[in-house]
PDB file of C-alpha atoms and ligand atoms in Angstrom:
ATOM      1  CA  MET A1073      84.013 115.800  96.294  1.00  0.00           C
ATOM      2  CA  ASP A1074      82.674 116.272  99.952  1.00  0.00           C
ATOM      3  CA  LEU A1075      86.180 115.079 101.080  1.00  0.00           C
ATOM      4  CA  PRO A1076      85.558 115.889 105.237  1.00  0.00           C
ATOM      5  CA  LYS A1077      82.072 113.412 104.428  1.00  0.00           C
ATOM      6  CA  LYS A1078      84.424 110.530 102.581  1.00  0.00           C
ATOM      7  CA  VAL A1079      86.139 107.345 104.237  1.00  0.00           C
ATOM      8  CA  ILE A1080      89.091 106.287 101.432  1.00  0.00           C
ATOM      9  CA  TRP A1081      90.376 102.964 102.248  1.00  0.00           C
ATOM     10  CA  ILE A1082      93.952 102.663 100.782  1.00  0.00           C
ATOM     11  CA  THR A1083      96.183 100.141 100.231  1.00  0.00           C
ATOM     12  CA  GLY A1084     100.018  99.826  99.676  1.00  0.00           C
ATOM     13  CA  ALA A1085      99.749 102.867 102.452  1.00  0.00           C
ATOM     14  CA  SER A1086     102.920 101.789 104.050  1.00  0.00           C
ATOM     15  CA  SER A1087     105.149 103.284 101.888  1.00  0.00           C
ATOM     16  CA  GLY A1088     105.720 105.662  98.154  1.00  0.00           C
ATOM     17  CA  ILE A1089     102.341 106.442  96.395  1.00  0.00           C
ATOM     18  CA  GLY A1090      99.821 105.189  98.734  1.00  0.00           C
ATOM     19  CA  GLU A1091     101.396 107.270 101.525  1.00  0.00           C
ATOM     20  CA  ALA A1092     101.220 109.994 100.400  1.00  0.00           C
ATOM     21  CA  LEU A1093      97.936 109.721  98.876  1.00  0.00           C
ATOM     22  CA  ALA A1094      97.063 109.174 102.750  1.00  0.00           C
ATOM     23  CA  TYR A1095      98.328 112.216 103.354  1.00  0.00           C
ATOM     24  CA  GLU A1096      96.716 114.169 101.449  1.00  0.00           C
ATOM     25  CA  PHE A1097      93.476 112.880 101.369  1.00  0.00           C
ATOM     26  CA  ASN A1098      93.949 113.537 105.841  1.00  0.00           C
ATOM     27  CA  LYS A1099      95.006 117.207 105.138  1.00  0.00           C
ATOM     28  CA  LYS A1100      91.157 117.558 103.075  1.00  0.00           C
ATOM     29  CA  GLY A1101      89.677 116.380 106.206  1.00  0.00           C
ATOM     30  CA  ALA A1102      88.861 112.374 105.080  1.00  0.00           C
ATOM     31  CA  HIS A1103      88.628 109.595 106.977  1.00  0.00           C
ATOM     32  CA  VAL A1104      91.580 107.178 105.852  1.00  0.00           C
ATOM     33  CA  ILE A1105      91.876 103.637 106.259  1.00  0.00           C
ATOM     34  CA  LEU A1106      95.965 102.750 105.826  1.00  0.00           C
ATOM     35  CA  SER A1107      96.681  98.683 104.485  1.00  0.00           C
ATOM     36  CA  ALA A1108      99.621  96.687 103.567  1.00  0.00           C
ATOM     37  CA  ARG A1109     101.321  94.019 105.003  1.00  0.00           C
ATOM     38  CA  ARG A1110     104.155  95.774 107.648  1.00  0.00           C
ATOM     39  CA  ILE A1111     102.071  96.887 110.310  1.00  0.00           C
ATOM     40  CA  GLU A1112     104.738  99.532 112.139  1.00  0.00           C
ATOM     41  CA  GLU A1113     104.545 101.241 108.749  1.00  0.00           C
ATOM     42  CA  LEU A1114     101.017 101.854 109.202  1.00  0.00           C
ATOM     43  CA  GLU A1115     101.309 103.248 112.256  1.00  0.00           C
ATOM     44  CA  ARG A1116     104.100 105.168 111.065  1.00  0.00           C
ATOM     45  CA  VAL A1117     101.695 106.732 108.347  1.00  0.00           C
ATOM     46  CA  LYS A1118      99.067 106.877 110.867  1.00  0.00           C
ATOM     47  CA  GLU A1119     101.257 109.194 113.415  1.00  0.00           C
ATOM     48  CA  ASN A1120     101.702 111.503 110.948  1.00  0.00           C
ATOM     49  CA  CYS A1121      98.295 111.923 110.198  1.00  0.00           C
ATOM     50  CA  ASN A1122      95.896 115.031 111.841  1.00  0.00           C
ATOM     51  CA  ASN A1123      93.868 114.095 114.229  1.00  0.00           C
ATOM     52  CA  SER A1124      94.815 110.248 113.557  1.00  0.00           C
ATOM     53  CA  ASP A1125      93.383 108.861 116.552  1.00  0.00           C
ATOM     54  CA  GLU A1126      89.465 109.952 114.794  1.00  0.00           C
ATOM     55  CA  ALA A1127      90.699 110.269 110.832  1.00  0.00           C
ATOM     56  CA  VAL A1128      93.342 107.238 110.446  1.00  0.00           C
ATOM     57  CA  LYS A1129      91.969 103.584 110.860  1.00  0.00           C
ATOM     58  CA  VAL A1130      95.508 100.509 110.435  1.00  0.00           C
ATOM     59  CA  LEU A1131      94.157  97.465 108.664  1.00  0.00           C
ATOM     60  CA  PRO A1132      96.975  94.608 107.622  1.00  0.00           C
ATOM     61  CA  LEU A1133      95.817  93.083 104.741  1.00  0.00           C
ATOM     62  CA  ASP A1134      98.290  90.513 102.350  1.00  0.00           C
ATOM     63  CA  LEU A1135      97.269  91.538  99.115  1.00  0.00           C
ATOM     64  CA  THR A1136      98.299  87.397  97.825  1.00  0.00           C
ATOM     65  CA  ASP A1137      95.803  85.944 100.502  1.00  0.00           C
ATOM     66  CA  SER A1138      92.860  86.165  99.114  1.00  0.00           C
ATOM     67  CA  GLN A1139      90.325  84.289 101.870  1.00  0.00           C
ATOM     68  CA  SER A1140      90.951  86.904 103.979  1.00  0.00           C
ATOM     69  CA  PHE A1141      89.043  89.497 101.832  1.00  0.00           C
ATOM     70  CA  ALA A1142      85.749  89.440 102.858  1.00  0.00           C
ATOM     71  CA  GLN A1143      86.792  89.396 106.822  1.00  0.00           C
ATOM     72  CA  LYS A1144      88.815  92.901 106.003  1.00  0.00           C
ATOM     73  CA  THR A1145      86.246  94.122 104.081  1.00  0.00           C
ATOM     74  CA  GLU A1146      83.895  93.450 107.140  1.00  0.00           C
ATOM     75  CA  GLU A1147      86.332  95.200 109.095  1.00  0.00           C
ATOM     76  CA  ALA A1148      86.852  98.504 106.930  1.00  0.00           C
ATOM     77  CA  ILE A1149      83.181  99.116 106.544  1.00  0.00           C
ATOM     78  CA  GLY A1150      83.167  99.242 110.229  1.00  0.00           C
ATOM     79  CA  MET A1151      85.769 100.827 111.207  1.00  0.00           C
ATOM     80  CA  PHE A1152      83.376 104.160 109.287  1.00  0.00           C
ATOM     81  CA  GLY A1153      79.985 102.820 109.377  1.00  0.00           C
ATOM     82  CA  SER A1154      81.180 102.374 105.088  1.00  0.00           C
ATOM     83  CA  VAL A1155      83.941 102.702 102.684  1.00  0.00           C
ATOM     84  CA  ASP A1156      83.012 105.115  99.681  1.00  0.00           C
ATOM     85  CA  MET A1157      86.149 105.057  98.148  1.00  0.00           C
ATOM     86  CA  LEU A1158      89.337 102.112  97.107  1.00  0.00           C
ATOM     87  CA  ILE A1159      92.875 102.796  96.044  1.00  0.00           C
ATOM     88  CA  ASN A1160      93.782 100.333  94.903  1.00  0.00           C
ATOM     89  CA  ASN A1161      97.325 100.942  94.995  1.00  0.00           C
ATOM     90  CA  GLY A1162      99.314  98.007  96.824  1.00  0.00           C
ATOM     91  CA  GLY A1163     101.699  96.842  94.047  1.00  0.00           C
ATOM     92  CA  ILE A1164     105.304  95.129  92.821  1.00  0.00           C
ATOM     93  CA  SER A1165     107.310  95.527  90.089  1.00  0.00           C
ATOM     94  CA  GLN A1166     110.016  92.670  87.972  1.00  0.00           C
ATOM     95  CA  ARG A1167     113.306  93.791  86.605  1.00  0.00           C
ATOM     96  CA  ALA A1168     114.223  90.971  84.899  1.00  0.00           C
ATOM     97  CA  PHE A1169     114.401  89.997  81.324  1.00  0.00           C
ATOM     98  CA  ALA A1170     110.927  87.509  80.383  1.00  0.00           C
ATOM     99  CA  ALA A1171     113.461  84.401  79.289  1.00  0.00           C
ATOM    100  CA  ASP A1172     114.983  84.695  82.665  1.00  0.00           C
ATOM    101  CA  ALA A1173     111.675  85.295  85.153  1.00  0.00           C
ATOM    102  CA  ARG A1174     110.894  81.518  87.118  1.00  0.00           C
ATOM    103  CA  MET A1175     107.017  81.079  86.199  1.00  0.00           C
ATOM    104  CA  GLU A1176     106.900  81.210  90.477  1.00  0.00           C
ATOM    105  CA  THR A1177     107.792  85.072  90.066  1.00  0.00           C
ATOM    106  CA  ILE A1178     105.703  85.812  86.863  1.00  0.00           C
ATOM    107  CA  ARG A1179     102.928  84.269  88.963  1.00  0.00           C
ATOM    108  CA  GLN A1180     103.528  86.239  92.052  1.00  0.00           C
ATOM    109  CA  VAL A1181     103.499  89.303  90.345  1.00  0.00           C
ATOM    110  CA  MET A1182     100.089  88.806  88.639  1.00  0.00           C
ATOM    111  CA  GLU A1183      98.517  87.317  92.368  1.00  0.00           C
ATOM    112  CA  VAL A1184      99.272  90.810  94.193  1.00  0.00           C
ATOM    113  CA  ASN A1185      98.982  93.165  90.965  1.00  0.00           C
ATOM    114  CA  PHE A1186      96.474  91.457  89.599  1.00  0.00           C
ATOM    115  CA  PHE A1187      94.189  88.867  91.835  1.00  0.00           C
ATOM    116  CA  GLY A1188      95.181  90.747  94.992  1.00  0.00           C
ATOM    117  CA  THR A1189      93.371  94.410  93.127  1.00  0.00           C
ATOM    118  CA  VAL A1190      90.716  91.966  91.455  1.00  0.00           C
ATOM    119  CA  GLY A1191      89.647  89.765  94.740  1.00  0.00           C
ATOM    120  CA  LEU A1192      89.193  93.296  97.198  1.00  0.00           C
ATOM    121  CA  THR A1193      86.938  95.053  95.075  1.00  0.00           C
ATOM    122  CA  LYS A1194      84.661  91.827  94.326  1.00  0.00           C
ATOM    123  CA  ALA A1195      84.976  91.650  98.149  1.00  0.00           C
ATOM    124  CA  LEU A1196      84.197  95.613  98.886  1.00  0.00           C
ATOM    125  CA  LEU A1197      81.406  95.918  95.866  1.00  0.00           C
ATOM    126  CA  PRO A1198      78.153  94.486  97.195  1.00  0.00           C
ATOM    127  CA  HIS A1199      78.685  96.931  99.763  1.00  0.00           C
ATOM    128  CA  LEU A1200      79.082 100.018  97.699  1.00  0.00           C
ATOM    129  CA  ILE A1201      76.219  98.631  94.902  1.00  0.00           C
ATOM    130  CA  GLU A1202      74.352  98.447  98.344  1.00  0.00           C
ATOM    131  CA  GLN A1203      75.037 102.227  99.443  1.00  0.00           C
ATOM    132  CA  LYS A1204      74.430 103.413  95.825  1.00  0.00           C
ATOM    133  CA  ALA A1205      77.126 105.344  95.933  1.00  0.00           C
ATOM    134  CA  GLY A1206      80.835 104.440  95.562  1.00  0.00           C
ATOM    135  CA  HIS A1207      84.299 105.603  93.359  1.00  0.00           C
ATOM    136  CA  ILE A1208      87.039 101.921  92.424  1.00  0.00           C
ATOM    137  CA  VAL A1209      90.294 103.952  91.741  1.00  0.00           C
ATOM    138  CA  VAL A1210      93.458 101.197  90.527  1.00  0.00           C
ATOM    139  CA  ILE A1211      96.815 102.413  90.398  1.00  0.00           C
ATOM    140  CA  SER A1212      98.197 101.130  87.151  1.00  0.00           C
ATOM    141  CA  SER A1213     100.878 102.454  85.221  1.00  0.00           C
ATOM    142  CA  VAL A1214     102.301 103.552  81.907  1.00  0.00           C
ATOM    143  CA  MET A1215     103.344 100.000  82.074  1.00  0.00           C
ATOM    144  CA  GLY A1216      99.185  99.177  82.072  1.00  0.00           C
ATOM    145  CA  LYS A1217      99.401 100.416  78.017  1.00  0.00           C
ATOM    146  CA  ILE A1218     102.581  99.916  76.568  1.00  0.00           C
ATOM    147  CA  GLY A1219     105.482  97.409  77.013  1.00  0.00           C
ATOM    148  CA  THR A1220     109.031  97.499  77.443  1.00  0.00           C
ATOM    149  CA  LYS A1221     112.036  95.537  78.532  1.00  0.00           C
ATOM    150  CA  TYR A1222     112.767  94.325  81.787  1.00  0.00           C
ATOM    151  CA  ARG A1223     108.724  94.454  83.106  1.00  0.00           C
ATOM    152  CA  SER A1224     107.104  91.934  81.148  1.00  0.00           C
ATOM    153  CA  SER A1225     104.989  89.703  84.167  1.00  0.00           C
ATOM    154  CA  TYR A1226     104.618  93.602  85.729  1.00  0.00           C
ATOM    155  CA  ALA A1227     103.191  95.220  82.602  1.00  0.00           C
ATOM    156  CA  ALA A1228     101.182  92.087  81.968  1.00  0.00           C
ATOM    157  CA  SER A1229      99.596  92.285  85.029  1.00  0.00           C
ATOM    158  CA  LYS A1230      99.114  96.247  84.754  1.00  0.00           C
ATOM    159  CA  HIS A1231      97.305  95.549  81.661  1.00  0.00           C
ATOM    160  CA  ALA A1232      95.440  92.745  82.909  1.00  0.00           C
ATOM    161  CA  LEU A1233      93.622  95.498  85.321  1.00  0.00           C
ATOM    162  CA  HIS A1234      93.102  97.659  82.411  1.00  0.00           C
ATOM    163  CA  GLY A1235      90.630  94.924  80.754  1.00  0.00           C
ATOM    164  CA  TRP A1236      89.264  93.792  84.199  1.00  0.00           C
ATOM    165  CA  PHE A1237      88.074  97.300  85.499  1.00  0.00           C
ATOM    166  CA  ASP A1238      87.244  98.829  81.787  1.00  0.00           C
ATOM    167  CA  CYS A1239      84.712  96.281  81.904  1.00  0.00           C
ATOM    168  CA  LEU A1240      83.635  96.769  85.451  1.00  0.00           C
ATOM    169  CA  ARG A1241      83.273 100.012  84.394  1.00  0.00           C
ATOM    170  CA  GLN A1242      80.847 100.192  82.336  1.00  0.00           C
ATOM    171  CA  GLU A1243      78.544  97.571  84.314  1.00  0.00           C
ATOM    172  CA  MET A1244      78.671  99.468  87.259  1.00  0.00           C
ATOM    173  CA  TYR A1245      77.468 102.846  85.601  1.00  0.00           C
ATOM    174  CA  GLU A1246      74.029 101.844  86.888  1.00  0.00           C
ATOM    175  CA  HIS A1247      74.237 101.400  90.191  1.00  0.00           C
ATOM    176  CA  ASN A1248      76.313 104.803  90.748  1.00  0.00           C
ATOM    177  CA  ILE A1249      79.859 103.513  91.374  1.00  0.00           C
ATOM    178  CA  ASN A1250      82.645 105.383  89.129  1.00  0.00           C
ATOM    179  CA  VAL A1251      86.157 103.550  88.364  1.00  0.00           C
ATOM    180  CA  THR A1252      89.118 105.238  87.647  1.00  0.00           C
ATOM    181  CA  LEU A1253      92.371 103.551  86.589  1.00  0.00           C
ATOM    182  CA  VAL A1254      95.271 105.890  87.210  1.00  0.00           C
ATOM    183  CA  CYS A1255      98.787 105.309  85.163  1.00  0.00           C
ATOM    184  CA  PRO A1256     101.369 106.776  86.461  1.00  0.00           C
ATOM    185  CA  GLY A1257     104.814 107.506  84.805  1.00  0.00           C
ATOM    186  CA  TYR A1258     108.056 107.229  86.893  1.00  0.00           C
ATOM    187  CA  VAL A1259     107.220 108.368  90.560  1.00  0.00           C
ATOM    188  CA  LYS A1260     110.349 109.183  93.208  1.00  0.00           C
ATOM    189  CA  THR A1261     109.601 105.633  95.653  1.00  0.00           C
ATOM    190  CA  GLU A1262     111.665 102.253  96.554  1.00  0.00           C
ATOM    191  CA  VAL A1263     109.071 100.350  93.716  1.00  0.00           C
ATOM    192  CA  THR A1264     112.163  99.336  91.940  1.00  0.00           C
ATOM    193  CA  VAL A1265     114.090  98.883  94.940  1.00  0.00           C
ATOM    194  CA  ASN A1266     111.246  95.887  95.909  1.00  0.00           C
ATOM    195  CA  ALA A1267     110.426  94.848  91.998  1.00  0.00           C
ATOM    196  CA  LEU A1268     111.172  91.208  92.603  1.00  0.00           C
ATOM    197  CA  THR A1269     114.167  89.586  90.009  1.00  0.00           C
ATOM    198  CA  GLY A1270     113.953  86.649  88.153  1.00  0.00           C
ATOM    199  CA  ASP A1271     113.873  84.469  91.108  1.00  0.00           C
ATOM    200  CA  GLY A1272     111.907  86.199  93.036  1.00  0.00           C
ATOM    201  CA  GLU A1273     114.317  88.189  94.921  1.00  0.00           C
ATOM    202  CA  LYS A1274     114.046  91.351  95.682  1.00  0.00           C
ATOM    203  CA  PHE A1275     116.151  93.412  93.350  1.00  0.00           C
ATOM    204  CA  ASN A1276     117.671  95.944  95.336  1.00  0.00           C
ATOM    205  CA  LYS A1277     118.357  98.847  93.453  1.00  0.00           C
ATOM    206  CA  MET A1278     117.278 102.251  92.909  1.00  0.00           C
ATOM    207  CA  GLY A1279     116.076 102.384  89.306  1.00  0.00           C
ATOM    208  CA  ASP A1280     118.156 105.885  87.184  1.00  0.00           C
ATOM    209  CA  ALA A1281     114.479 106.993  86.970  1.00  0.00           C
ATOM    210  CA  GLN A1282     113.012 106.853  89.583  1.00  0.00           C
ATOM    211  CA  ASN A1283     115.418 108.338  91.671  1.00  0.00           C
ATOM    212  CA  LYS A1284     114.868 111.831  89.110  1.00  0.00           C
ATOM    213  CA  ALA A1285     111.427 111.396  88.377  1.00  0.00           C
ATOM    214  CA  MET A1286     108.483 113.259  90.503  1.00  0.00           C
ATOM    215  CA  SER A1287     107.540 113.144  94.340  1.00  0.00           C
ATOM    216  CA  ALA A1288     104.860 110.815  95.863  1.00  0.00           C
ATOM    217  CA  GLU A1289     103.632 113.894  96.786  1.00  0.00           C
ATOM    218  CA  ALA A1290     103.728 115.475  93.707  1.00  0.00           C
ATOM    219  CA  PHE A1291     101.727 112.771  92.462  1.00  0.00           C
ATOM    220  CA  ALA A1292      99.460 112.548  95.151  1.00  0.00           C
ATOM    221  CA  GLN A1293      98.693 116.763  94.741  1.00  0.00           C
ATOM    222  CA  LYS A1294      98.559 115.744  90.738  1.00  0.00           C
ATOM    223  CA  LEU A1295      96.019 113.247  91.335  1.00  0.00           C
ATOM    224  CA  LEU A1296      92.753 114.054  93.743  1.00  0.00           C
ATOM    225  CA  PRO A1297      91.764 116.679  91.545  1.00  0.00           C
ATOM    226  CA  LYS A1298      91.638 114.359  88.534  1.00  0.00           C
ATOM    227  CA  LEU A1299      89.332 112.046  91.355  1.00  0.00           C
ATOM    228  CA  ALA A1300      87.228 114.912  92.047  1.00  0.00           C
ATOM    229  CA  LYS A1301      86.538 115.026  88.511  1.00  0.00           C
ATOM    230  CA  GLU A1302      85.660 111.422  88.317  1.00  0.00           C
ATOM    231  CA  LYS A1303      88.136 110.575  85.158  1.00  0.00           C
ATOM    232  CA  GLU A1304      87.998 107.655  83.581  1.00  0.00           C
ATOM    233  CA  GLU A1305      91.697 107.098  82.882  1.00  0.00           C
ATOM    234  CA  VAL A1306      94.348 109.451  84.803  1.00  0.00           C
ATOM    235  CA  TYR A1307      98.235 109.980  82.929  1.00  0.00           C
ATOM    236  CA  ILE A1308     100.467 111.474  85.478  1.00  0.00           C
ATOM    237  CA  GLY A1309     104.054 111.190  84.835  1.00  0.00           C
ATOM    238  CA  GLY A1310     107.016 113.449  82.767  1.00  0.00           C
ATOM    239  CA  PHE A1311     107.974 113.313  79.052  1.00  0.00           C
ATOM    240  CA  GLU A1312     107.366 108.998  79.831  1.00  0.00           C
ATOM    241  CA  VAL A1313     103.789 109.779  79.443  1.00  0.00           C
ATOM    242  CA  LEU A1314     103.708 110.311  75.437  1.00  0.00           C
ATOM    243  CA  SER A1315     104.295 107.094  74.754  1.00  0.00           C
ATOM    244  CA  VAL A1316     100.430 106.298  75.719  1.00  0.00           C
ATOM    245  CA  TYR A1317      99.995 108.733  72.631  1.00  0.00           C
ATOM    246  CA  MET A1318     102.890 107.286  70.559  1.00  0.00           C
ATOM    247  CA  LYS A1319     101.278 103.563  71.209  1.00  0.00           C
ATOM    248  CA  ARG A1320      97.427 104.421  69.905  1.00  0.00           C
ATOM    249  CA  TRP A1321      98.987 107.491  67.549  1.00  0.00           C
ATOM    250  CA  MET A1322     102.200 105.465  66.057  1.00  0.00           C
ATOM    251  CA  PRO A1323     102.725 101.879  67.308  1.00  0.00           C
ATOM    252  CA  GLY A1324     105.434 101.359  65.185  1.00  0.00           C
ATOM    253  CA  THR A1325     107.614 104.493  66.032  1.00  0.00           C
ATOM    254  CA  LEU A1326     107.287 103.867  69.732  1.00  0.00           C
ATOM    255  CA  ASN A1327     108.599  99.982  68.797  1.00  0.00           C
ATOM    256  CA  LYS A1328     111.577 100.935  66.896  1.00  0.00           C
ATOM    257  CA  VAL A1329     112.316 103.400  69.932  1.00  0.00           C
ATOM    258  CA  LEU A1330     111.433 100.955  72.558  1.00  0.00           C
ATOM    259  CA  LYS A1331     113.331  98.221  70.634  1.00  0.00           C
ATOM    260  CA  ARG A1332     116.948 100.166  71.360  1.00  0.00           C
ATOM    261  CA  VAL A1333     116.116 101.679  74.589  1.00  0.00           C
ATOM    262  CA  LYS A1334     119.106 100.876  77.132  1.00  0.00           C
ATOM    263  CA  VAL A1335     117.882  98.266  80.363  1.00  0.00           C
ATOM    264  CA  THR A1336     117.406  99.622  83.171  1.00  0.00           C
TER     265      THR A1336
HETATM  266  N1  NAP B1757     106.814 104.905  91.586  1.00  0.00           N
HETATM  267  C1  NAP B1757     106.889 104.230  89.960  1.00  0.00           C
HETATM  268  O1  NAP B1757     106.922 104.746  89.568  1.00  0.00           O
HETATM  269  C2  NAP B1757     105.824 103.604  89.813  1.00  0.00           C
HETATM  270  C3  NAP B1757     104.388 104.103  88.841  1.00  0.00           C
HETATM  271  C4  NAP B1757     103.876 103.474  87.946  1.00  0.00           C
HETATM  272  C5  NAP B1757     102.873 102.628  88.957  1.00  0.00           C
HETATM  273  N2  NAP B1757     103.177 102.103  90.426  1.00  0.00           N
HETATM  274  C6  NAP B1757     102.368 101.672  90.991  1.00  0.00           C
HETATM  275  O2  NAP B1757     102.107 102.688  92.500  1.00  0.00           O
HETATM  276  C7  NAP B1757     102.199 101.706  92.864  1.00  0.00           C
HETATM  277  C8  NAP B1757     102.466 101.767  94.750  1.00  0.00           C
HETATM  278  O3  NAP B1757     104.345 101.916  94.128  1.00  0.00           O
HETATM  279  P1  NAP B1757     105.231 103.095  94.705  1.00  0.00           P
HETATM  280  O4  NAP B1757     105.200 103.427  93.920  1.00  0.00           O
HETATM  281  O5  NAP B1757     104.592 103.169  96.132  1.00  0.00           O
HETATM  282  O6  NAP B1757     106.007 101.572  95.405  1.00  0.00           O
HETATM  283  P2  NAP B1757     106.191 100.634  97.116  1.00  0.00           P
HETATM  284  O7  NAP B1757     106.974 101.947  97.819  1.00  0.00           O
HETATM  285  O8  NAP B1757     107.010 100.076  96.649  1.00  0.00           O
HETATM  286  O9  NAP B1757     104.965 100.609  97.499  1.00  0.00           O
HETATM  287  C9  NAP B1757     104.477  99.196  97.163  1.00  0.00           C
HETATM  288  C10 NAP B1757     103.773  99.432  98.271  1.00  0.00           C
HETATM  289  O10 NAP B1757     102.689  98.060  98.002  1.00  0.00           O
HETATM  290  C11 NAP B1757     102.394  97.227  99.326  1.00  0.00           C
HETATM  291  N3  NAP B1757     102.598  96.028  99.120  1.00  0.00           N
HETATM  292  C12 NAP B1757     103.008  95.048  98.446  1.00  0.00           C
HETATM  293  N4  NAP B1757     102.951  93.731  98.497  1.00  0.00           N
HETATM  294  C13 NAP B1757     102.115  93.507  98.728  1.00  0.00           C
HETATM  295  C14 NAP B1757     101.419  92.375  99.337  1.00  0.00           C
HETATM  296  N5  NAP B1757     101.475  91.350  98.894  1.00  0.00           N
HETATM  297  N6  NAP B1757      99.925  92.916 100.224  1.00  0.00           N
HETATM  298  C15 NAP B1757      99.854  94.083 100.814  1.00  0.00           C
HETATM  299  N7  NAP B1757     100.257  95.128 100.052  1.00  0.00           N
HETATM  300  C16 NAP B1757     101.143  95.336  99.341  1.00  0.00           C
HETATM  301  C17 NAP B1757     103.679  97.893  99.846  1.00  0.00           C
HETATM  302  O11 NAP B1757     103.774  97.556 101.466  1.00  0.00           O
HETATM  303  P3  NAP B1757     103.688  96.219 102.358  1.00  0.00           P
HETATM  304  O12 NAP B1757     105.185  96.090 101.712  1.00  0.00           O
HETATM  305  O13 NAP B1757     103.793  96.820 104.028  1.00  0.00           O
HETATM  306  O14 NAP B1757     102.607  94.971 102.100  1.00  0.00           O
HETATM  307  C18 NAP B1757     103.748  98.915  99.769  1.00  0.00           C
HETATM  308  O15 NAP B1757     102.723  99.802 100.657  1.00  0.00           O
HETATM  309  C19 NAP B1757     101.861  99.868  92.610  1.00  0.00           C
HETATM  310  O16 NAP B1757     101.161  99.869  92.101  1.00  0.00           O
HETATM  311  C20 NAP B1757     103.093 100.151  91.315  1.00  0.00           C
HETATM  312  O17 NAP B1757     102.892  99.748  90.747  1.00  0.00           O
HETATM  313  C21 NAP B1757     104.561 103.301  90.758  1.00  0.00           C
END
């Protein structure tokens, strides 16, 4: 990856993993476009970057507003003349039992994580196809590969991303466009605080595992070399990443363990 010449568009750049990725790409000399809903947080992230006036642009975006995606994409391309990499990172989690989650809440998680990600990617595809190059990155989760208690619609949305983007990867091969699905384990961010309860309220509690997890900065540092190698699927985390391999090679054992774990 010749980063000083690349334009990287990051969703969910107002906090956590997206913010850390913005700093990491900025340090390497890339041009960065920051998107999320909270403009003041995006401006804060921009201020923390090097050479921010020339190298960083803020583009507010709500992933539930699919009507805006064509216009936002045009604006993003106009900011530096092209987009080379879209990092679909914006997302929301769930903390509620499946039996207690309202359909509206389930749809909201799907709207942000799945339809928002797919819609924005589709809006950018004609540009990437025309320039015969590009890289689409999706921040999925270990929950995109397995399912545990209290996260049903979140896991469903992340599993759905794997289906859609695995198909897209095969279709984009002839256009020289790469697709990378990234599965983080626990990363210390506000993702659990911001998660939705069954009735769609904010969970507002920090998860125990999140608290002890790797920092978003450490995560971003581990991810960049893997993107440079154009990996198709990436797992970054602690012991929880083992569950992805257990699901593949010993699914019965994994299910036995997961049925007994306490809810967090
Ligand atoms: N932290 C972990 O342990 C972990 C593990 C696996 C996967 N992930 C994934 O990593 C990604 C980033 O999460 P995080 O951990 O960094 O948590 P976070 O700090 O809560 O960040 C979530 C980001 O998504 C944005 N977002 C939420 N709803 C949005 C909407 N409707 N439109 C546009 N942007 C929206 C938020 O910005 P605004 O509120 O400003 O819109 C924020 O920037 C998510 O996709 C998450 O599923 C995280």
